[in-house]
Coordinates of C-alpha atoms in Angstrom, one line a residue:
M1 CA -5.2 8.2 1.4
V2 CA -7.6 10.9 2.5
L3 CA -9.3 10.9 -0.7
V4 CA -10.0 7.2 -1.0
D5 CA -11.3 7.0 2.6
N6 CA -13.3 10.0 2.1
H7 CA -15.2 8.4 -0.9
A8 CA -15.7 5.3 0.9
G9 CA -17.1 6.9 3.8
K10 CA -19.7 8.5 1.5
D11 CA -20.4 5.4 -0.2
G12 CA -20.9 3.5 3.0
A13 CA -22.6 6.1 5.2
E14 CA -24.7 8.1 2.5
N15 CA -26.1 5.0 0.6
E16 CA -26.5 2.4 3.4
N17 CA -28.6 2.4 6.4
L18 CA -26.5 2.5 9.8
V19 CA -27.7 0.8 12.8
D20 CA -26.5 0.7 16.4
F21 CA -25.1 -2.2 18.4
R22 CA -28.5 -3.6 19.1
G23 CA -29.4 -3.3 15.3
N24 CA -31.8 -0.5 15.6
P25 CA -31.6 2.7 13.5
V26 CA -28.9 5.0 14.7
D27 CA -29.5 7.8 17.2
K28 CA -27.1 10.4 15.9
S29 CA -27.1 12.2 19.3
R30 CA -25.9 9.1 21.0
T31 CA -23.6 7.4 18.5
G32 CA -20.9 8.1 16.3
G33 CA -19.0 11.4 15.9
W34 CA -15.6 12.2 17.3
L35 CA -15.8 10.1 20.4
A36 CA -16.5 7.0 18.5
A37 CA -14.0 7.8 15.9
G38 CA -11.3 8.5 18.4
L39 CA -11.6 5.1 19.8
I40 CA -11.3 3.5 16.2
L41 CA -8.3 5.8 15.6
G42 CA -6.6 4.1 18.7
T43 CA -6.7 0.8 16.9
E44 CA -5.1 2.1 14.0
L45 CA -2.4 3.7 16.1
S46 CA -1.8 0.5 18.0
E47 CA -1.5 -1.3 14.7
R48 CA 1.1 1.1 13.3
V49 CA 3.1 0.9 16.7
C50 CA 3.1 -2.8 16.1
V51 CA 4.1 -3.5 12.4
I52 CA 6.3 -0.5 11.9
G53 CA 8.2 -1.1 15.1
I54 CA 8.9 -4.7 13.8
A55 CA 9.3 -4.2 10.0
M56 CA 11.8 -1.3 10.2
N57 CA 14.3 -3.1 12.7
L58 CA 13.6 -6.7 12.1
V59 CA 16.5 -7.4 9.6
T60 CA 18.9 -6.2 12.5
Y61 CA 17.6 -8.8 14.7
L62 CA 17.8 -11.6 11.9
V63 CA 21.5 -10.9 11.1
G64 CA 22.7 -9.8 14.2
D65 CA 21.1 -12.3 16.7
L66 CA 19.8 -15.2 14.6
H67 CA 22.8 -15.0 12.3
L68 CA 20.9 -15.3 9.1
P69 CA 22.4 -14.3 5.7
S70 CA 21.8 -10.8 4.7
S71 CA 19.7 -11.9 1.6
K72 CA 17.6 -14.3 3.6
S73 CA 16.9 -11.9 6.3
A74 CA 15.7 -9.1 3.6
N75 CA 13.4 -11.6 2.1
I76 CA 11.8 -12.7 5.5
V77 CA 11.1 -8.9 6.1
T78 CA 9.6 -8.3 2.6
N79 CA 7.7 -11.6 2.6
F80 CA 6.2 -10.7 5.9
M81 CA 5.2 -7.1 4.6
G82 CA 4.0 -8.4 1.3
T83 CA 1.7 -11.0 3.2
L84 CA 0.4 -8.5 5.4
N85 CA -0.7 -6.2 2.7
L86 CA -1.8 -9.0 0.5
L87 CA -4.2 -10.2 3.5
G88 CA -5.9 -6.9 3.3
L89 CA -7.9 -8.2 0.4
L90 CA -9.1 -11.1 2.7
G91 CA -10.1 -8.8 5.5
G92 CA -12.0 -6.4 3.1
F93 CA -13.7 -9.5 1.5
L94 CA -14.8 -10.7 5.0
A95 CA -16.2 -7.4 6.2
D96 CA -18.0 -6.8 3.0
A97 CA -19.4 -10.2 2.4
K98 CA -20.3 -11.4 5.9
L99 CA -18.9 -9.9 9.1
G100 CA -19.1 -6.2 8.7
R101 CA -16.2 -3.8 9.7
Y102 CA -16.6 -3.6 13.3
L103 CA -16.6 -7.5 13.9
T104 CA -13.7 -7.8 11.3
V105 CA -11.4 -5.3 12.8
A106 CA -12.1 -6.5 16.4
I107 CA -11.3 -10.2 15.3
F108 CA -8.3 -9.4 13.3
A109 CA -7.0 -6.9 16.0
S110 CA -7.0 -9.6 18.5
I111 CA -5.1 -11.9 16.2
A112 CA -2.6 -9.3 15.6
A113 CA -2.2 -9.0 19.4
L114 CA -1.6 -12.7 19.7
G115 CA 0.9 -12.5 16.8
V116 CA 3.2 -9.9 18.5
T117 CA 2.7 -11.6 21.9
L118 CA 4.3 -14.6 20.3
L119 CA 7.0 -12.5 18.7
T120 CA 7.8 -11.3 22.1
L121 CA 8.1 -15.0 23.4
A122 CA 10.2 -15.9 20.3
T123 CA 12.7 -13.1 21.0
T124 CA 13.0 -13.8 24.9
I125 CA 13.2 -17.5 25.3
R126 CA 16.7 -18.4 25.1
S127 CA 16.4 -21.7 23.6
M128 CA 14.8 -19.9 20.6
I129 CA 17.9 -17.7 19.8
P130 CA 21.3 -19.3 18.6
P131 CA 24.5 -18.9 20.9
A132 CA 26.3 -15.5 20.4
C133 CA 29.2 -15.4 18.0
N134 CA 32.6 -15.8 18.9
P135 CA 34.4 -12.4 18.3
R136 CA 37.4 -14.0 17.1
K137 CA 35.4 -16.3 14.6
R138 CA 32.6 -14.1 13.3
D139 CA 32.6 -16.0 9.9
Q140 CA 31.6 -19.0 12.0
C141 CA 28.4 -17.9 13.7
I142 CA 26.0 -20.6 14.2
E143 CA 22.5 -19.7 12.3
A144 CA 19.4 -20.0 13.8
S145 CA 17.8 -23.5 13.3
G146 CA 14.5 -24.6 11.8
H147 CA 12.7 -25.1 15.1
Q148 CA 14.0 -21.7 16.5
L149 CA 12.8 -20.1 13.3
A150 CA 9.3 -21.8 13.5
L151 CA 7.9 -19.7 16.3
L152 CA 9.4 -16.6 14.8
Y153 CA 7.6 -17.5 11.6
T154 CA 4.3 -18.0 13.5
A155 CA 4.3 -15.1 15.2
L156 CA 5.1 -12.9 12.0
Y157 CA 2.5 -14.5 9.9
T158 CA -0.1 -14.2 12.7
L159 CA 0.7 -10.4 13.0
A160 CA 0.5 -10.3 9.1
L161 CA -3.0 -11.9 9.1
G162 CA -4.1 -9.5 12.0
G163 CA -2.7 -6.4 10.4
G164 CA -4.1 -7.0 7.0
G165 CA -7.6 -7.3 8.4
I166 CA -7.1 -3.9 10.4
K167 CA -5.5 -2.3 7.6
S168 CA -8.3 -2.9 5.1
N169 CA -11.2 -1.8 7.3
V170 CA -10.4 0.4 10.1
S171 CA -10.5 3.6 7.9
G172 CA -13.8 2.7 6.5
F173 CA -15.2 2.0 10.0
G174 CA -14.1 5.5 11.2
S175 CA -15.8 7.2 8.3
D176 CA -19.1 5.4 9.1
Q177 CA -19.2 7.4 12.3
F178 CA -19.9 10.5 10.2
D179 CA -23.0 11.0 8.1
P180 CA -22.0 13.0 4.6
S181 CA -25.4 14.1 4.3
D182 CA -25.1 16.2 7.2
P183 CA -22.8 19.3 6.5
K184 CA -21.6 19.5 10.0
E185 CA -20.7 15.7 10.1
N186 CA -19.4 15.9 6.6
K187 CA -16.8 18.5 7.6
A188 CA -15.8 16.5 10.6
M189 CA -15.4 13.3 8.4
I190 CA -12.8 15.3 6.5
Y191 CA -10.8 16.2 9.5
F192 CA -11.3 12.5 10.6
F193 CA -9.2 11.4 7.5
N194 CA -6.5 14.0 8.3
R195 CA -6.1 13.0 11.9
F196 CA -6.3 9.2 10.6
Y197 CA -3.2 10.0 8.7
F198 CA -1.7 11.7 11.6
C199 CA -2.1 8.6 13.7
I200 CA -0.6 6.6 11.1
T201 CA 2.4 8.8 11.1
L202 CA 2.7 9.4 15.0
G203 CA 2.7 5.7 15.4
S204 CA 5.4 5.1 12.7
L205 CA 7.6 7.9 14.5
F206 CA 6.9 6.4 17.9
A207 CA 8.1 3.1 16.5
V208 CA 11.2 3.8 14.9
T209 CA 12.5 6.1 17.5
V210 CA 11.4 4.9 21.1
L211 CA 10.6 1.1 20.2
V212 CA 13.8 0.8 17.9
Y213 CA 16.0 2.1 20.8
L214 CA 14.4 -0.2 23.3
Q215 CA 14.7 -3.2 21.0
D216 CA 18.6 -2.4 20.3
D217 CA 19.7 -1.0 23.5
V218 CA 17.4 -2.4 26.4
G219 CA 16.0 -5.9 24.8
R220 CA 13.9 -7.1 22.1
G221 CA 11.5 -8.7 24.6
W222 CA 10.9 -5.1 26.1
G223 CA 10.5 -3.5 22.7
Y224 CA 8.0 -6.1 21.4
G225 CA 6.4 -6.5 24.9
I226 CA 5.4 -2.8 24.9
S227 CA 4.2 -3.4 21.3
A228 CA 2.0 -6.4 22.4
G229 CA 0.6 -4.4 25.3
T230 CA -0.2 -1.5 23.0
M231 CA -2.2 -3.8 20.7
V232 CA -4.1 -5.5 23.6
L233 CA -5.0 -2.2 24.9
G234 CA -6.1 -1.0 21.5
V235 CA -8.6 -4.1 21.3
A236 CA -9.7 -3.3 24.7
V237 CA -10.6 0.2 23.8
L238 CA -12.2 -0.7 20.6
I239 CA -14.4 -3.3 22.1
G240 CA -15.1 -1.3 25.1
G241 CA -16.7 1.4 23.0
R242 CA -19.2 -0.7 21.0
T243 CA -22.3 0.9 22.4
L244 CA -20.9 4.3 20.8
Y245 CA -20.5 3.0 17.1
R246 CA -22.6 3.1 14.0
F247 CA -22.5 -0.1 12.2
K248 CA -23.0 -0.7 8.5
E249 CA -24.4 -4.2 7.7
P250 CA -22.4 -6.2 5.0
Q251 CA -23.8 -5.7 1.6
G252 CA -21.7 -8.2 -0.2
S253 CA -18.2 -8.2 -1.8
P254 CA -17.5 -6.6 -5.3
L255 CA -15.0 -9.4 -5.7
T256 CA -17.9 -11.7 -5.9
I257 CA -19.1 -9.8 -8.9
I258 CA -15.8 -10.0 -10.8
W259 CA -15.6 -13.7 -10.1
R260 CA -18.9 -14.4 -11.3
V261 CA -18.6 -12.3 -14.5
L262 CA -15.3 -14.0 -15.4
F263 CA -16.8 -17.4 -14.6
L264 CA -19.7 -16.8 -16.9
A265 CA -17.7 -15.3 -19.8
W266 CA -15.5 -18.5 -19.7
R267 CA -18.5 -20.8 -19.5
K268 CA -20.1 -19.1 -22.3
R269 CA -17.0 -18.6 -24.4
K270 CA -18.4 -20.7 -27.3
L271 CA -21.8 -18.9 -27.8
S272 CA -22.0 -16.5 -30.6
Y273 CA -22.2 -12.6 -30.0
P274 CA -25.8 -11.4 -30.6
S275 CA -26.3 -9.3 -33.7
D276 CA -26.6 -6.1 -31.7
A277 CA -25.5 -5.3 -28.1
C278 CA -29.1 -4.3 -27.2
F279 CA -29.9 -8.1 -26.8
L280 CA -27.5 -8.4 -23.9
N281 CA -29.2 -8.8 -20.4
E282 CA -30.5 -5.5 -18.8
Y283 CA -28.9 -3.7 -21.6
H284 CA -31.5 -0.8 -21.6
N285 CA -31.4 -0.5 -18.0
A286 CA -27.7 -0.4 -17.5
K287 CA -26.1 2.0 -15.1
V288 CA -23.0 2.2 -17.0
P289 CA -22.8 2.7 -20.8
H290 CA -21.9 -0.3 -22.9
T291 CA -18.3 -0.4 -24.5
H292 CA -16.6 -2.6 -27.0
M293 CA -13.6 -2.9 -24.9
L294 CA -12.8 -6.4 -23.6
R295 CA -15.5 -7.7 -25.8
C296 CA -15.0 -11.4 -24.7
L297 CA -16.7 -10.4 -21.2
D298 CA -19.9 -9.5 -23.0
K299 CA -20.7 -13.2 -23.2
A300 CA -21.3 -13.3 -19.6
A301 CA -24.5 -11.2 -20.5
I302 CA -25.7 -13.3 -23.4
L303 CA -29.3 -14.4 -22.9
D304 CA -29.3 -17.9 -24.4
D305 CA -32.4 -20.1 -24.2
Y306 CA -31.6 -21.3 -20.8
A307 CA -30.9 -18.0 -19.3
A308 CA -33.9 -16.5 -20.8
E309 CA -36.3 -19.1 -19.3
N310 CA -38.7 -17.9 -16.4
E311 CA -36.6 -16.3 -13.6
N312 CA -33.2 -17.5 -14.7
R313 CA -32.3 -14.0 -16.1
K314 CA -32.6 -12.8 -12.7
N315 CA -30.0 -15.6 -11.4
P316 CA -26.7 -13.6 -11.4
W317 CA -24.9 -17.3 -11.6
I318 CA -26.7 -17.8 -14.8
V319 CA -26.3 -14.6 -16.6
S320 CA -24.7 -11.1 -15.8
T321 CA -26.1 -7.9 -16.4
V322 CA -24.5 -5.3 -18.8
T323 CA -23.7 -3.1 -15.8
E324 CA -21.8 -5.8 -14.0
V325 CA -20.0 -6.7 -17.1
E326 CA -19.0 -3.0 -17.6
E327 CA -18.0 -2.7 -14.0
V328 CA -15.6 -5.5 -14.3
K329 CA -14.3 -3.9 -17.5
M330 CA -13.6 -0.8 -15.7
V331 CA -11.6 -2.6 -13.0
L332 CA -9.6 -4.7 -15.7
K333 CA -8.7 -1.4 -17.2
L334 CA -6.9 -0.5 -14.1
I335 CA -4.4 -3.3 -14.3
P336 CA -1.8 -1.8 -16.5
I337 CA -1.2 1.2 -14.4
W338 CA -1.5 -1.0 -11.1
S339 CA 1.1 -3.2 -12.7
T340 CA 3.6 -0.5 -13.3
S341 CA 2.9 0.8 -9.6
I342 CA 4.5 -2.4 -8.2
L343 CA 8.1 -1.3 -8.6
F344 CA 7.9 1.8 -6.5
W345 CA 7.1 -0.5 -3.4
T346 CA 10.0 -3.0 -4.4
V347 CA 12.2 0.4 -4.1
Y348 CA 10.6 1.4 -1.0
S349 CA 11.1 -2.0 0.8
Q350 CA 15.0 -1.5 0.5
M351 CA 14.4 1.3 3.0
N352 CA 13.7 -1.3 5.7
T353 CA 15.9 -4.0 4.5
F354 CA 19.3 -3.3 3.0
T355 CA 19.4 0.4 3.9
I356 CA 19.0 -0.4 7.6
E357 CA 21.8 -2.9 7.2
Q358 CA 23.9 -0.3 5.8
A359 CA 23.3 2.0 8.7
T360 CA 24.6 -1.0 11.0
V361 CA 28.2 -0.7 9.7
M362 CA 28.5 2.8 9.5
N363 CA 29.3 5.5 12.1
R364 CA 25.8 6.1 14.1
N365 CA 27.5 8.1 16.9
V366 CA 26.3 11.6 17.9
G367 CA 28.5 12.4 20.8
N368 CA 28.7 9.4 23.1
F369 CA 25.1 8.2 21.9
A370 CA 24.9 5.8 19.0
I371 CA 21.7 6.1 17.0
P372 CA 19.9 2.7 16.4
A373 CA 20.3 1.8 12.8
G374 CA 16.5 1.4 12.5
S375 CA 15.9 4.8 13.7
F376 CA 17.3 6.5 10.7
S377 CA 14.0 5.6 8.9
V378 CA 12.5 8.6 10.9
I379 CA 13.9 10.6 8.0
L380 CA 11.6 8.6 5.6
F381 CA 8.5 9.4 7.6
I382 CA 9.6 13.2 8.0
S383 CA 10.0 13.3 4.2
I384 CA 6.8 12.0 3.6
L385 CA 5.0 14.4 6.0
L386 CA 6.8 17.5 4.5
F387 CA 6.3 16.7 0.9
T388 CA 2.7 15.6 1.6
S389 CA 1.9 19.0 3.2
M390 CA 4.0 20.8 0.5
N391 CA 2.3 19.1 -2.4
E392 CA -1.1 20.5 -1.3
R393 CA -0.1 23.9 -0.2
V394 CA 2.6 24.6 -2.9
T395 CA 2.6 22.1 -6.0
V396 CA -1.1 21.6 -6.5
R397 CA -1.6 25.5 -6.0
I398 CA 0.9 26.3 -8.7
A399 CA -0.5 23.6 -11.0
R400 CA -4.0 25.1 -10.5
K401 CA -2.9 28.5 -11.5
I402 CA -1.2 27.1 -14.7
T403 CA -3.9 24.5 -15.8
H404 CA -6.7 26.5 -14.4
K405 CA -8.1 23.1 -13.0
S406 CA -9.3 22.5 -9.7
Q407 CA -7.1 19.2 -9.3
G408 CA -4.1 20.6 -10.1
I409 CA -1.9 17.7 -11.1
T410 CA -3.5 14.4 -12.1
S411 CA -3.3 11.4 -10.3
L412 CA -1.1 9.6 -13.0
Q413 CA 1.2 12.7 -13.0
R414 CA 1.6 12.0 -9.2
V415 CA 2.5 8.4 -9.8
G416 CA 4.9 9.4 -12.6
I417 CA 6.7 11.8 -10.3
G418 CA 6.8 9.1 -7.5
L419 CA 8.3 6.6 -9.8
L420 CA 11.0 9.1 -11.0
L421 CA 11.9 10.0 -7.5
A422 CA 12.1 6.2 -6.4
T423 CA 14.7 5.7 -9.3
A424 CA 16.4 8.8 -8.0
G425 CA 16.7 7.2 -4.7
M426 CA 18.2 4.1 -5.8
V427 CA 20.9 6.0 -7.7
A428 CA 21.7 7.9 -4.5
S429 CA 21.7 4.6 -2.6
A430 CA 24.1 3.1 -5.1
L431 CA 26.5 6.1 -4.9
V432 CA 26.5 6.1 -1.1
E433 CA 27.1 2.4 -0.9
R434 CA 30.0 2.4 -3.2
R435 CA 31.5 5.4 -1.1
R436 CA 31.0 3.5 2.2
R437 CA 32.5 0.4 0.9
L438 CA 35.5 1.8 -0.7
H439 CA 36.4 3.8 2.5
A440 CA 35.8 0.5 4.8
I441 CA 38.1 -1.6 2.4
H442 CA 40.8 0.7 1.6
D443 CA 40.8 3.2 4.6
H444 CA 39.3 1.1 7.1
F445 CA 37.2 4.1 8.0
K446 CA 33.5 4.0 8.7
I447 CA 31.8 7.1 7.0
R448 CA 28.9 8.5 9.1
A449 CA 25.5 7.1 8.8
F450 CA 23.9 10.5 7.9
W451 CA 25.2 9.8 4.3
L452 CA 22.0 7.5 4.1
V453 CA 19.7 10.8 4.5
P454 CA 19.4 11.5 0.7
Q455 CA 18.0 8.0 -0.1
F456 CA 15.5 8.1 2.6
F457 CA 14.5 11.7 2.0
I458 CA 14.2 11.0 -1.8
V459 CA 12.1 7.9 -1.5
G460 CA 10.2 9.4 1.1
A461 CA 9.3 12.1 -1.1
G462 CA 8.4 9.7 -3.9
E463 CA 6.0 8.1 -1.8
A464 CA 4.2 11.3 -0.8
F465 CA 3.5 11.7 -4.7
A466 CA 3.1 7.9 -5.6
Y467 CA 0.9 6.9 -2.5
V468 CA -1.6 9.6 -3.0
G469 CA -1.6 9.4 -6.9
Q470 CA -2.3 5.6 -6.8
L471 CA -5.2 5.8 -4.3
E472 CA -6.5 8.9 -6.0
F473 CA -6.5 7.0 -9.5
F474 CA -8.0 3.6 -8.1
I475 CA -10.6 5.5 -6.2
R476 CA -11.8 7.9 -9.2
E477 CA -11.6 5.1 -11.9
A478 CA -13.2 2.3 -9.9
P479 CA -16.8 1.7 -10.6
E480 CA -19.3 3.5 -8.2
R481 CA -20.5 0.2 -6.8
M482 CA -17.0 -1.0 -6.2
K483 CA -15.1 1.9 -4.4
S484 CA -14.0 -0.5 -1.7
M485 CA -11.8 -2.2 -4.4
S486 CA -9.8 0.8 -4.5
T487 CA -8.1 0.0 -1.1
G488 CA -7.7 -3.6 -2.0
L489 CA -6.0 -2.6 -5.4
F490 CA -3.7 -0.2 -3.5
L491 CA -2.6 -3.0 -1.0
S492 CA -2.1 -5.4 -3.5
S493 CA 0.3 -3.3 -5.3
V494 CA 2.3 -2.7 -2.1
S495 CA 2.0 -6.5 -1.5
M496 CA 3.3 -7.4 -5.0
G497 CA 6.2 -4.7 -4.7
Y498 CA 7.5 -6.6 -1.4
F499 CA 7.1 -10.0 -3.0
L500 CA 9.0 -8.7 -6.2
S501 CA 11.8 -7.6 -3.8
S502 CA 12.1 -11.1 -2.6
L503 CA 12.1 -12.5 -6.0
L504 CA 14.8 -10.2 -7.3
V505 CA 17.0 -10.9 -4.2
S506 CA 16.8 -14.5 -4.9
L507 CA 17.4 -14.3 -8.7
V508 CA 20.3 -12.1 -8.0
Q509 CA 21.8 -14.6 -5.2
A510 CA 21.5 -17.3 -8.0
A511 CA 22.7 -15.3 -10.8
T512 CA 25.8 -13.8 -9.0
K513 CA 26.5 -17.0 -6.7
G514 CA 26.0 -14.9 -3.7
R515 CA 28.6 -12.3 -4.7
W516 CA 26.5 -9.2 -4.8
L517 CA 24.5 -9.7 -1.6
K518 CA 26.7 -11.0 1.4
S519 CA 26.0 -10.8 5.1
N520 CA 29.5 -8.8 5.3
L521 CA 28.6 -5.7 3.1
N522 CA 32.2 -4.9 2.8
K523 CA 32.6 -8.2 0.6
G524 CA 29.4 -7.7 -1.3
K525 CA 28.4 -5.4 -4.1
L526 CA 25.1 -4.2 -2.7
D527 CA 25.5 -1.0 -4.9
L528 CA 25.3 -2.9 -8.0
F529 CA 22.0 -4.2 -6.8
Y530 CA 20.8 -0.8 -6.3
W531 CA 22.0 0.2 -9.8
M532 CA 19.9 -2.8 -11.2
L533 CA 16.8 -1.4 -9.3
A534 CA 17.7 2.2 -10.7
V535 CA 17.8 0.6 -14.4
L536 CA 14.5 -1.5 -13.8
G537 CA 13.2 1.8 -12.6
V538 CA 14.0 3.8 -15.7
I539 CA 12.4 0.7 -18.0
N540 CA 9.3 0.8 -15.6
F541 CA 8.7 4.5 -16.0
L542 CA 8.8 4.3 -19.8
I543 CA 6.3 1.5 -19.8
F544 CA 4.3 3.6 -17.4
I545 CA 4.1 6.4 -19.8
V546 CA 3.0 4.3 -22.7
F547 CA 0.2 2.8 -20.4
S548 CA -0.6 6.3 -19.3
M549 CA -0.8 7.6 -22.7
K550 CA -3.3 4.8 -23.6
H551 CA -5.6 5.2 -20.5
K552 CA -8.6 7.4 -20.8
Y553 CA -10.0 8.8 -17.6
K554 CA -13.6 7.8 -16.5
D555 CA -14.0 11.5 -16.0
Q556 CA -13.6 12.9 -19.6
N557 CA -13.1 16.6 -18.2
I558 CA -9.9 15.5 -16.6
S559 CA -7.0 15.0 -19.2
S560 CA -4.8 12.1 -18.2
L561 CA -1.2 12.0 -18.1
G562 CA -1.3 10.1 -21.5
D563 CA -3.4 12.8 -23.2
S564 CA -1.1 15.4 -21.9
A565 CA 1.9 13.7 -23.1
K566 CA 0.2 13.3 -26.6
E567 CA -0.6 16.8 -26.8
L568 CA 2.6 18.2 -25.7
G569 CA 4.9 15.9 -27.3
S570 CA 7.2 14.7 -24.3
W571 CA 7.4 14.3 -20.7
K572 CA 9.7 17.1 -20.5
D573 CA 6.9 19.5 -21.7
L574 CA 4.9 18.5 -18.5
T575 CA 7.1 20.6 -16.3
L576 CA 5.8 23.6 -14.8
D577 CA 8.0 25.9 -16.9
N578 CA 6.9 24.6 -20.4
K579 CA 3.3 23.6 -20.3
E580 CA 1.0 26.8 -19.5
K581 CA 0.3 27.8 -22.9
K582 CA -0.1 24.5 -24.4
L583 CA -2.2 23.1 -21.5
G584 CA -4.5 26.3 -21.9
A585 CA -4.8 25.6 -25.7
Q586 CA -5.6 22.0 -24.9
E587 CA -8.4 23.0 -22.5
E588 CA -10.0 25.2 -25.2
K589 CA -10.0 22.4 -27.6
A590 CA -11.6 20.1 -25.1

């Protein structure tokens, strides 16, 4: 994440003219810097407190208070998170094309504040909650009705809209407060991204400890009300500091270029290819070398009689340039890796759905204090922090000594390790759930919830690799003029992962006639669902290896996971113990 935002900041601050809130060229002594960036960090901290505080504990409210089935509750959570990340694309598009980052963040932060306020009302108005279950007839609980769920859904998706707009722009807006051409400010910008990540984690830890406790033991209204107040305060701070910010004016969205090239290629699909590629529009002035990959897109740059007339060749909706076509090719080349990254986030989504449900039926007592089920996800964030730090301080340094490359391990290797750890996390989840259910059924004994630590810890370690690896891959491989697409691609893979989880739950429910995923976990077979995800993880990893072997990095000096696998013969040979001599020979050959 640090890497992608760093590049985004360079592209924004170095290549574009920045202005103050009056539209005048910035005075660096009065605008930007740490004060402005700190105010922006406050907005991100508020967003994390709201979203994580809701997402990590929402399933317990849906099952326990609204009496919804376990599978439906899980799908509500994953659909909410999937929509939030998908709407990040909308927020990024509006900021690039029309509104600019500041106005987009301010508008969407206000929408997020409205959403969490509505959620507070939805969980405190008595008529919006069904009556409590009869302790003697737990199987006859009354589910929340359609009108009771209406306000809840309105609140969640209003928050999803606001959170998506914030998520896709706040880091870039923060980076605009530093000038990378100034050595002092460039160094400060690096620290900004470290602190940005710290704020995300700090907000997440606060949410899964303090807010989750308040939601479970004091009342949902208090927990969500504090979130609403935090978001309103974040908006007020952001708007109050507008005179201190540096603003980058919108320059147009790269999504428009992609859509335009695809549209023209389709419209000209019946035209014949020119005898030589040099006859394509702006071939000799192209900033990106022409390639024969996805040759069908070259038709967007064909100069037919109409396109060659007068000024038509300068009209982007009549004919594209070779540069634009090649940039779109580069984006499409990322799709195979993008597609195999989705399943990781499907696995990750289980950490705030079914894993939390597991915790609710386990022994969570430490002395006389019962740890809230949602608070066990704190282990996930601790693991992420631990392995993120260890990766840079240990793993990368060891890899640098072995490979003699500054990067250490490649982005695709990071993703591959993350996928393997996600699969291992599902194996651990299945084993723990089987043990839990057997003790509950045969011994009428609740095992301790700390048995969930391995699955949280392993999946958290996987995120430390996969998260950074995906972002690094997308930012390095994206066209220079489309760096903002990297965040969008990442958010869309997260979104698709959550939606895939909802789809799999629905398919499993239909295929097993509800026998696997029951509200009463003791009567279901959740462990089989975890085993299914583990098997899918193995298959997905093998497909990822194939795609990695075929992928060629934009920077030919960096050998991809696929190139390494070809040279060394197998994934096993990529381990630190076996590859030193062979990678040394590979470098000499290169």
